[in-house]
CSV table of C-alpha atoms in Angstrom, one decimal:
chain,number,residue,atom,x,y,z
C,1432,LYS,CA,8.5,-17.8,-10.1
C,1433,PRO,CA,10.6,-15.7,-7.7
C,1434,GLU,CA,10.0,-12.0,-7.6
C,1435,GLY,CA,12.8,-10.0,-9.1
C,1436,PRO,CA,13.9,-6.5,-7.9
C,1437,GLY,CA,11.5,-3.8,-8.6
C,1438,PRO,CA,8.5,-1.9,-7.3
C,1439,PRO,CA,6.4,-4.9,-6.1
C,1440,ALA,CA,9.2,-6.3,-4.0
C,1441,THR,CA,10.0,-2.9,-2.6
C,1442,ALA,CA,6.3,-2.2,-1.9
C,1443,ASP,CA,6.1,-5.5,0.0
C,1444,LEU,CA,9.2,-4.7,2.1
C,1445,ASP,CA,7.9,-1.2,2.8
C,1446,ALA,CA,4.6,-2.5,3.9
C,1447,LEU,CA,6.3,-5.1,6.1
C,1448,ILE,CA,8.4,-2.4,7.7
C,1449,ALA,CA,5.5,-0.1,8.2
C,1450,ASP,CA,3.4,-2.8,9.8
C,1451,ALA,CA,6.3,-3.9,12.1
C,1452,LEU,CA,6.8,-0.3,13.3
C,1453,ALA,CA,3.1,0.3,13.8
C,1454,ASN,CA,2.3,-2.9,15.6
C,1455,ALA,CA,5.5,-4.1,17.2
C,1456,SER,CA,6.2,-3.5,20.9
C,1457,GLY,CA,10.0,-3.3,20.8
C,1458,ASP,CA,10.5,-6.2,18.3
C,1459,ALA,CA,10.2,-4.4,15.0
C,1460,PHE,CA,13.8,-5.2,14.0
C,1461,GLU,CA,13.4,-8.9,14.9
C,1462,ARG,CA,10.1,-9.3,13.0
C,1463,VAL,CA,11.5,-7.7,9.8
C,1464,ARG,CA,14.8,-9.6,10.0
C,1465,ARG,CA,13.0,-12.9,10.4
C,1466,ALA,CA,10.7,-12.2,7.5
C,1467,VAL,CA,13.5,-11.1,5.2
C,1468,GLU,CA,15.8,-13.9,6.2
C,1469,THR,CA,13.1,-16.5,5.7
C,1470,ARG,CA,12.4,-15.3,2.1
C,1471,LEU,CA,16.1,-14.8,1.3
C,1472,PHE,CA,17.2,-18.2,2.6
C,1473,ALA,CA,14.3,-20.0,0.8
C,1474,ALA,CA,15.2,-18.2,-2.5
C,1475,ALA,CA,18.9,-19.1,-2.1
C,1476,LEU,CA,18.1,-22.7,-1.3
C,1477,ALA,CA,15.7,-22.9,-4.3
C,1478,HIS,CA,18.4,-21.4,-6.5
C,1479,THR,CA,20.9,-24.1,-5.4
C,1480,HIS,CA,18.3,-26.9,-5.4
C,1481,GLY,CA,18.6,-27.3,-1.6
C,1482,ASN,CA,22.4,-27.4,-1.5
C,1483,GLN,CA,23.1,-25.7,1.8
C,1484,ALA,CA,26.9,-25.4,1.1
C,1485,GLN,CA,26.2,-23.6,-2.2
C,1486,ALA,CA,23.5,-21.4,-0.6
C,1487,SER,CA,25.7,-20.4,2.2
C,1488,GLU,CA,28.5,-19.5,-0.2
C,1489,LEU,CA,26.0,-17.5,-2.3
C,1490,LEU,CA,24.8,-15.6,0.8
C,1491,GLY,CA,28.3,-15.0,2.2
C,1492,LEU,CA,27.6,-17.0,5.4
C,1493,HIS,CA,29.3,-20.0,6.9
C,1494,ARG,CA,27.3,-23.1,6.4
C,1495,ALA,CA,26.9,-23.7,10.1
C,1496,THR,CA,25.5,-20.1,10.5
C,1497,LEU,CA,23.0,-20.8,7.7
C,1498,ARG,CA,22.0,-24.1,9.3
C,1499,HIS,CA,21.6,-22.4,12.7
C,1500,ARG,CA,19.5,-19.6,11.3
C,1501,LEU,CA,17.3,-22.1,9.4
C,1502,ARG,CA,16.6,-24.0,12.6
C,1503,GLU,CA,16.0,-20.7,14.4
C,1504,LEU,CA,13.4,-19.7,11.8
C,1505,GLY,CA,11.8,-23.1,11.6
C,1506,VAL,CA,12.7,-23.6,8.0
C,1507,THR,CA,13.2,-27.2,6.9
C,1508,VAL,CA,15.2,-28.2,3.8
C,1509,GLU,CA,13.9,-31.2,2.0
C,1510,LYS,CA,15.8,-32.7,-0.9
C,1511,THR,CA,14.0,-34.7,-3.4
C,1512,VAL,CA,15.4,-37.0,-6.1
C,1513,THR,CA,13.7,-36.9,-9.4
C,1514,ARG,CA,14.3,-39.2,-12.3
C,1515,PRO,CA,14.6,-37.9,-15.8
C,1516,ASP,CA,11.6,-38.4,-18.0
C,1517,PRO,CA,12.5,-41.3,-20.4
C,1518,GLU,CA,10.7,-39.7,-23.2
C,1519,THR,CA,12.9,-36.6,-23.1
C,1520,SER,CA,16.2,-38.4,-22.6
């Protein structure tokens, strides 16, 4: 279940920022950006069932930009095909 907005998500982000500022040697922005983009892109792709075109539209990015950033972050998108359960059809 994805986390919704609220105190836990804010506390996680605050902790991430504090850690990056305390332990980064000039790369705090990059560390936080990569962490946030990784979670955001994963959530958008989960929301769109792996459809990169829909995820990029949802995020307000060009699809090529999303694909480039996914590669940069080392995020892979795997699509799986599932069959409906015959008992529920």
